[in-house]
């Protein structure tokens, strides 16, 4: 406490510098930042929306990576609200000298919605006379308002108020019992709330009324399952342990594992941020950079129903709520099993106090099946070599209202990086009348429940540094020879090749996905070619869940979520150009363009052989079905970032095999197959599990 | 031995009936079948190519599934060769009455290539004067012919001999040392061998000569790695155990696990065959059929280089070699870790003797991450429920020369079935001259090594029985509303819906893949609709690695591998229509059409609401890179078969959660977050692993 009391005079010396310039702000730093703002503007009524690391300028980081003594000011980006003042104030300050550097009132921007903002909404809604009346019409008497719940959402774009006030829309639900599953009991109207005034402004009332469903709540907590279908009792445990500890090392937030090294950061918006991803290349005997920064920079979940207030359901979850803000504290044995290392994440609440979410990030290893295998037919596969794969998983789970998004960054021993996204949680639902036909825009997944069509479009931001900072991007398609069958150049008609289109300008990079052509994108360094193939060193984006954005061009979704209109956008690097839907996303109309469309403009910027950033949009189109209800089994999406012509050869050849025997050794041994396979290789790590005869056969 | 001696007179009584009519032939049955053939045709010189179960007629299986006492004759399909007779003889016999039922000489067909056929080829090639001469030209003296090796392949289609003789082509390689990696040292010519005469017929010699590479062999066995870059020493073991045993039960070849039940078969050609896949539906209190039969029915690997003899590299691996024939005996701790149950597979060798491959199929469970999760933002995610997923894995690994194919059938607790295919092993290679530019048809992955473009197109055969035998198939695309933005039906432009096209005829079903439209295919039962949604019960094919076949229509690849021209083919069910490239594939020209194109013809057959079979072709286009050399890290391909509107609700709701606490329980407990998460749910199985503070941080 002494430290904080002395802050106003001793700021330069009170705060210990971070281990790494990209480390998230510590609880001490967060408190100091709040104090600096209050001190700079005494007597003003501020509430704190966002207090986060202002990431160093790239030139400074580049210098620091070479020379850690290079001084980087420790800076904080903030967004605050001032009572009675429309819009928001953002800016940044320096913890190093205690000064506010920028303090910018933006009248027509609205800030991200935080847990603090959302926590009052249910109370506001329950006590509002307009809402009470609509509930009564739905079949809920006034004395039962405590049974009314709501999931507070951003409004999309509100035509009545635009961004002149800070708004939420309340997706309304009902519970008979406080522990009920509410999503089977949606209410048909939608209150619009002023977040700051804490009052309902108006209520959207549909033409066709749909009263409260009378169906039972399909609850699925243990007491409900035990009273109903009963739990499965035949699942035997699996134990996953690492008795000698883990293979990764953490030095603060910097992790080293299997030749990879990178910094793990977390912020309010993107959640996980992986920086300075580098790989120690044994062939070249040096550390080679791959990605300067990787993160999920935004996402949009447009709903496909054109009627009533449904088109206002277009949640830009990262820009409007923030994944860091929505991160779950993870539980051992539940969210992650095995030997887990966690990172906490701290943030500032509305009142300026500091709060810590424990176990926000989970780090662990997993066996990943076969790494590679070759067996020689000449001696019935006795000559063979088998290596098993290990992967490192850095993950977070964010819950945004009903949906739960799980992100798993996987690092592989062959220097591949992959991202798994799992979608689980609960469908957004609307009420359906008993004989209502919900097609084509929704599915009646339960009596009284209309689960509407939607998409989840994720925008991955890749700041590549493929063995150097000047990179390019090429689109690669499988292409048939242009020569017809029978032509001397294509006698048998079998000729095909990779058709490679290097993007020269931002505009050229705005392409879609073509699965029939096996389309991929190479991020490459034209200044470094492979000594054997002559091809530039690259990492290839292999991404196969890449649907078109279905909402149409010219509509609100395409304007606000322009990043989702193309699978790829490449732009020249500029500091602070992080968020593809713009800096302050809630309540934007899409005019003027913000984020990617603003940065790109006409799109004539050179993006070839220079410092670039790649935005890749991928996702799924979700047409709900009964299996998604009441809770959704995790649906997986995967993409890979694979080294291609980056390494001299397979970079995982030095992974000890589980088993390896040469042809000569086979001949020398002359023993039976089974004995050899049970023997194992001396170089295999640990002992293969004992294999008693299986006890599962009758 | 007594039993075998008495066979000729006591065949009806000597053989124990199988547990299940789909069980692979036992060693006793295989020996009996060989004896029956020899006894029926005494004095003739036969060699045995294929002796395998002739699967029961579907009507018989359907009857047996209802009434296990229903008698099904135990029948054997065979392919034999007769010395001096061109072509092959196939037919079938009954083990039940000891009689040969069909004995059919086919003059212009050639049989599958077996290990017995391939084992001589190297010797033949090494001693042939034409080959010795070409080796000398390449730079290999006659006394070094023992250093010459070859991978014997099928010929594709040979213009000189067609199918008048039984042929192989030898892909030539060189090893300085018997344990050398040979694929860096391809030779530029290609001998064509008569398998039965064991002689070289002619040698394909390219116009441009490419002598033996002088580069070192990039060997990767332990002695090589230790002498070179050295092994990684920092991989700590992971232990995966099931101390209480496994959750699955085997009754002979029938497995039960987590409401699934199915028969696991293996045959010479498809390898793994999963039959009678059914699920006990707790909601309906009955067992419901899903798939009658699932298998990988063929595949084609066309190479994309139009020059020299390369277009003859179009390996139809399943039809020309057989996955069962190429199956690896799997090693504990290597190919599979944990508590493993294995199945052996037995087959007949050329000379009629019986051989058993141990551990041909591996069966085990794995933790599969998060099954589902919901957390309530209202109390900072304290109210939550988390369940972990378990999967059952039934797998095999087949090595066909250089490539190793790993197939993993996964069964999930939410009744999803998924298939993972991993490709590993070694690239097919050709020699490259030092200054040669290998583009666009290949990549120089190593000095002297041209790795050519190719595709792997897999054809999955699904015989569905979606809650009954009469099924249909619909193609489902994400489609935009036809109304423009601003129209009353689409004011905001956000409207989209699933566009569903039901295939009425076989011809209509021959469609491609469109990733931009999130295309999927529903196999459904139009006679059973979901009580809530009114949608027909279905299983959806979610498959995202579905490139077009790049070799052109009218060429040899498209003719022989016609199954690869479309992502989907649906045909009416007919017994024995198993193999989409035809019954006997080696050396076919594609004229007349065999397999799918033969069955489909004009394609006017009704395939709606009837007993159908679905063929789905998926795969990858491979443009090699240095990371694939010398051995390839496993490249994964996945597809899902997901229940949609099949179950009343999420069928995995009865999986005990790892953790579950309701809002009321949270309020009652009033304890800190960390304690609650460590506590775990009483219903979680076993104990969550102890979480000491991680020892990995400095």
Tab-separated table of N, CA, C and O in Angstrom, chain B residues 90-147:
chain	number	residue	atom	x	y	z
B	90	UNK	N	-12.039	-66.652	-60.942
B	90	UNK	CA	-12.634	-66.317	-59.653
B	90	UNK	C	-13.929	-67.077	-59.476
B	90	UNK	O	-14.419	-67.747	-60.401
B	91	UNK	N	-14.448	-67.018	-58.278
B	91	UNK	CA	-15.666	-67.773	-58.002
B	91	UNK	C	-15.922	-67.800	-56.519
B	91	UNK	O	-15.325	-67.016	-55.764
B	92	UNK	N	-16.818	-68.663	-56.122
B	92	UNK	CA	-17.031	-68.820	-54.696
B	92	UNK	C	-17.419	-70.248	-54.373
B	92	UNK	O	-17.817	-71.024	-55.243
B	93	UNK	N	-17.233	-70.578	-53.092
B	93	UNK	CA	-17.542	-71.915	-52.624
B	93	UNK	C	-18.247	-71.818	-51.281
B	93	UNK	O	-18.248	-70.766	-50.646
B	94	UNK	N	-18.833	-72.925	-50.888
B	94	UNK	CA	-19.504	-72.963	-49.595
B	94	UNK	C	-18.706	-73.851	-48.653
B	94	UNK	O	-18.393	-75.002	-48.985
B	95	UNK	N	-18.369	-73.314	-47.495
B	95	UNK	CA	-17.737	-74.137	-46.468
B	95	UNK	C	-18.783	-75.022	-45.806
B	95	UNK	O	-18.459	-76.045	-45.206
B	96	UNK	N	-20.024	-74.619	-45.916
B	96	UNK	CA	-21.102	-75.355	-45.259
B	96	UNK	C	-21.315	-76.714	-45.921
B	96	UNK	O	-21.471	-77.724	-45.227
B	97	UNK	N	-21.310	-76.755	-47.252
B	97	UNK	CA	-21.487	-78.062	-47.914
B	97	UNK	C	-20.247	-78.500	-48.688
B	97	UNK	O	-20.260	-79.529	-49.353
B	98	UNK	N	-19.158	-77.737	-48.599
B	98	UNK	CA	-17.903	-78.145	-49.214
B	98	UNK	C	-17.885	-78.079	-50.727
B	98	UNK	O	-17.033	-78.676	-51.376
B	99	UNK	N	-18.854	-77.387	-51.323
B	99	UNK	CA	-18.961	-77.376	-52.789
B	99	UNK	C	-18.515	-76.041	-53.385
B	99	UNK	O	-18.815	-74.987	-52.848
B	100	UNK	N	-17.835	-76.126	-54.525
B	100	UNK	CA	-17.536	-74.921	-55.299
B	100	UNK	C	-18.793	-74.541	-56.062
B	100	UNK	O	-19.367	-75.372	-56.788
B	101	UNK	N	-19.252	-73.324	-55.910
B	101	UNK	CA	-20.517	-72.885	-56.505
B	101	UNK	C	-20.321	-72.153	-57.832
B	101	UNK	O	-21.212	-72.121	-58.671
B	102	UNK	N	-19.166	-71.527	-57.955
B	102	UNK	CA	-18.909	-70.773	-59.188
B	102	UNK	C	-17.421	-70.835	-59.449
B	102	UNK	O	-16.620	-70.654	-58.522
B	103	UNK	N	-17.080	-71.096	-60.679
B	103	UNK	CA	-15.662	-71.224	-61.046
B	103	UNK	C	-15.548	-70.606	-62.436
B	103	UNK	O	-15.962	-71.195	-63.419
B	104	UNK	N	-15.019	-69.428	-62.495
B	104	UNK	CA	-15.199	-68.581	-63.667
B	104	UNK	C	-13.859	-68.111	-64.223
B	104	UNK	O	-13.169	-67.304	-63.605
B	105	UNK	N	-13.502	-68.572	-65.371
B	105	UNK	CA	-12.252	-68.133	-65.967
B	105	UNK	C	-12.486	-66.823	-66.704
B	105	UNK	O	-13.323	-66.737	-67.605
B	106	UNK	N	-11.757	-65.789	-66.304
B	106	UNK	CA	-11.860	-64.482	-66.973
B	106	UNK	C	-10.526	-64.226	-67.654
B	106	UNK	O	-9.500	-63.987	-67.010
B	107	UNK	N	-10.554	-64.272	-68.984
B	107	UNK	CA	-9.318	-64.241	-69.769
B	107	UNK	C	-8.618	-62.887	-69.707
B	107	UNK	O	-7.389	-62.816	-69.739
B	108	UNK	N	-9.439	-61.839	-69.695
B	108	UNK	CA	-8.838	-60.512	-69.837
B	108	UNK	C	-8.946	-59.676	-68.559
B	108	UNK	O	-9.130	-58.470	-68.610
B	109	UNK	N	-8.835	-60.350	-67.441
B	109	UNK	CA	-8.759	-59.620	-66.169
B	109	UNK	C	-7.463	-60.007	-65.474
B	109	UNK	O	-6.958	-61.118	-65.676
B	110	UNK	N	-6.919	-59.077	-64.696
B	110	UNK	CA	-5.718	-59.383	-63.938
B	110	UNK	C	-6.018	-59.173	-62.457
B	110	UNK	O	-6.741	-58.247	-62.086
B	111	UNK	N	-5.474	-60.034	-61.616
B	111	UNK	CA	-5.831	-59.987	-60.206
B	111	UNK	C	-4.979	-58.988	-59.434
B	111	UNK	O	-3.950	-58.513	-59.915
B	112	UNK	N	-5.458	-58.754	-58.228
B	112	UNK	CA	-4.750	-57.873	-57.293
B	112	UNK	C	-3.291	-58.358	-57.117
B	112	UNK	O	-3.008	-59.548	-57.266
B	113	UNK	N	-2.398	-57.416	-56.841
B	113	UNK	CA	-0.998	-57.768	-56.588
B	113	UNK	C	-0.807	-58.020	-55.097
B	113	UNK	O	-1.132	-57.169	-54.273
B	114	UNK	N	-0.291	-59.188	-54.759
B	114	UNK	CA	-0.100	-59.512	-53.348
B	114	UNK	C	1.384	-59.467	-52.982
B	114	UNK	O	2.249	-59.422	-53.855
B	115	UNK	N	1.649	-59.517	-51.680
B	115	UNK	CA	3.030	-59.503	-51.196
B	115	UNK	C	3.833	-60.635	-51.842
B	115	UNK	O	4.988	-60.453	-52.226
B	116	UNK	N	3.207	-61.789	-51.978
B	116	UNK	CA	3.887	-62.926	-52.614
B	116	UNK	C	4.327	-62.565	-54.037
B	116	UNK	O	5.392	-62.957	-54.492
B	117	UNK	N	3.494	-61.840	-54.749
B	117	UNK	CA	3.808	-61.471	-56.135
B	117	UNK	C	4.948	-60.466	-56.198
B	117	UNK	O	5.703	-60.424	-57.173
B	118	UNK	N	5.003	-59.601	-55.169
B	118	UNK	CA	5.949	-58.487	-55.219
B	118	UNK	C	7.323	-58.875	-54.678
B	118	UNK	O	8.313	-58.197	-54.949
B	119	UNK	N	7.369	-59.980	-53.938
B	119	UNK	CA	8.609	-60.285	-53.218
B	119	UNK	C	9.738	-60.747	-54.139
B	119	UNK	O	10.893	-60.698	-53.759
B	120	UNK	N	9.406	-61.198	-55.329
B	120	UNK	CA	10.444	-61.680	-56.259
B	120	UNK	C	11.021	-60.598	-57.152
B	120	UNK	O	12.071	-60.779	-57.756
B	121	UNK	N	10.283	-59.509	-57.253
B	121	UNK	CA	10.554	-58.582	-58.356
B	121	UNK	C	11.958	-58.010	-58.323
B	121	UNK	O	12.609	-57.867	-59.363
B	122	UNK	N	12.431	-57.713	-57.127
B	122	UNK	CA	13.779	-57.142	-57.036
B	122	UNK	C	14.826	-58.105	-57.615
B	122	UNK	O	15.725	-57.685	-58.359
B	123	UNK	N	14.663	-59.354	-57.287
B	123	UNK	CA	15.613	-60.363	-57.785
B	123	UNK	C	15.586	-60.430	-59.317
B	123	UNK	O	16.617	-60.453	-59.979
B	124	UNK	N	14.362	-60.463	-59.840
B	124	UNK	CA	14.174	-60.547	-61.290
B	124	UNK	C	14.867	-59.374	-61.968
B	124	UNK	O	15.579	-59.517	-62.967
B	125	UNK	N	14.649	-58.219	-61.394
B	125	UNK	CA	15.160	-56.988	-61.992
B	125	UNK	C	16.686	-56.939	-61.914
B	125	UNK	O	17.361	-56.551	-62.869
B	126	UNK	N	17.223	-57.375	-60.793
B	126	UNK	CA	18.676	-57.275	-60.599
B	126	UNK	C	19.457	-58.165	-61.551
B	126	UNK	O	20.619	-57.883	-61.852
B	127	UNK	N	18.809	-59.244	-61.989
B	127	UNK	CA	19.539	-60.220	-62.819
B	127	UNK	C	19.232	-60.060	-64.307
B	127	UNK	O	19.719	-60.821	-65.125
B	128	UNK	N	18.418	-59.084	-64.643
B	128	UNK	CA	18.052	-58.941	-66.053
B	128	UNK	C	19.110	-58.132	-66.827
B	128	UNK	O	19.515	-57.053	-66.390
B	129	UNK	N	19.541	-58.630	-67.974
B	129	UNK	CA	20.595	-57.951	-68.748
B	129	UNK	C	20.212	-56.529	-69.174
B	129	UNK	O	21.048	-55.630	-69.154
B	130	UNK	N	18.949	-56.316	-69.549
B	130	UNK	CA	18.518	-54.977	-69.956
B	130	UNK	C	18.667	-54.007	-68.782
B	130	UNK	O	19.110	-52.862	-68.954
B	131	UNK	N	18.290	-54.467	-67.620
B	131	UNK	CA	18.367	-53.631	-66.432
B	131	UNK	C	19.824	-53.373	-66.049
B	131	UNK	O	20.207	-52.240	-65.737
B	132	UNK	N	20.618	-54.424	-66.120
B	132	UNK	CA	22.024	-54.275	-65.768
B	132	UNK	C	22.672	-53.228	-66.665
B	132	UNK	O	23.461	-52.383	-66.215
B	133	UNK	N	22.285	-53.265	-67.930
B	133	UNK	CA	22.846	-52.296	-68.875
B	133	UNK	C	22.412	-50.876	-68.525
B	133	UNK	O	23.213	-49.938	-68.537
B	134	UNK	N	21.123	-50.691	-68.209
B	134	UNK	CA	20.650	-49.357	-67.852
B	134	UNK	C	21.298	-48.871	-66.560
B	134	UNK	O	21.558	-47.672	-66.401
B	135	UNK	N	21.535	-49.776	-65.636
B	135	UNK	CA	22.214	-49.392	-64.398
B	135	UNK	C	23.627	-48.921	-64.703
B	135	UNK	O	24.104	-47.929	-64.140
B	136	UNK	N	24.265	-49.626	-65.593
B	136	UNK	CA	25.633	-49.225	-65.970
B	136	UNK	C	25.603	-47.808	-66.557
B	136	UNK	O	26.427	-46.967	-66.185
B	137	UNK	N	24.650	-47.563	-67.432
B	137	UNK	CA	24.517	-46.220	-68.017
B	137	UNK	C	24.288	-45.181	-66.921
B	137	UNK	O	24.802	-44.056	-66.993
B	138	UNK	N	23.548	-45.572	-65.896
B	138	UNK	CA	23.264	-44.648	-64.791
B	138	UNK	C	24.479	-44.408	-63.908
B	138	UNK	O	24.473	-43.487	-63.100
B	139	UNK	N	25.484	-45.304	-64.002
B	139	UNK	CA	26.669	-45.128	-63.166
B	139	UNK	C	26.818	-46.213	-62.115
B	139	UNK	O	27.594	-46.069	-61.171
B	140	UNK	N	26.080	-47.328	-62.277
B	140	UNK	CA	26.173	-48.435	-61.316
B	140	UNK	C	26.815	-49.630	-62.025
B	140	UNK	O	26.219	-50.193	-62.949
B	141	UNK	N	28.008	-50.020	-61.588
B	141	UNK	CA	28.679	-51.144	-62.257
B	141	UNK	C	27.964	-52.473	-61.998
B	141	UNK	O	27.259	-52.619	-61.000
B	142	UNK	N	28.198	-53.441	-62.891
B	142	UNK	CA	27.483	-54.725	-62.825
B	142	UNK	C	27.700	-55.444	-61.499
B	142	UNK	O	26.809	-56.133	-61.004
B	143	UNK	N	28.874	-55.267	-60.897
B	143	UNK	CA	29.119	-55.973	-59.635
B	143	UNK	C	28.344	-55.357	-58.467
B	143	UNK	O	28.319	-55.911	-57.371
B	144	UNK	N	27.707	-54.201	-58.698
B	144	UNK	CA	26.951	-53.543	-57.633
B	144	UNK	C	25.450	-53.732	-57.764
B	144	UNK	O	24.682	-52.992	-57.160
B	145	UNK	N	25.035	-54.727	-58.538
B	145	UNK	CA	23.583	-54.892	-58.733
B	145	UNK	C	22.864	-55.232	-57.426
B	145	UNK	O	21.666	-55.008	-57.310
B	146	UNK	N	23.604	-55.746	-56.454
B	146	UNK	CA	22.955	-56.018	-55.160
B	146	UNK	C	22.585	-54.711	-54.442
B	146	UNK	O	21.848	-54.730	-53.462
B	147	UNK	N	23.111	-53.599	-54.959
B	147	UNK	CA	22.765	-52.303	-54.385
B	147	UNK	C	21.549	-51.674	-55.069
B	147	UNK	O	21.108	-50.589	-54.695
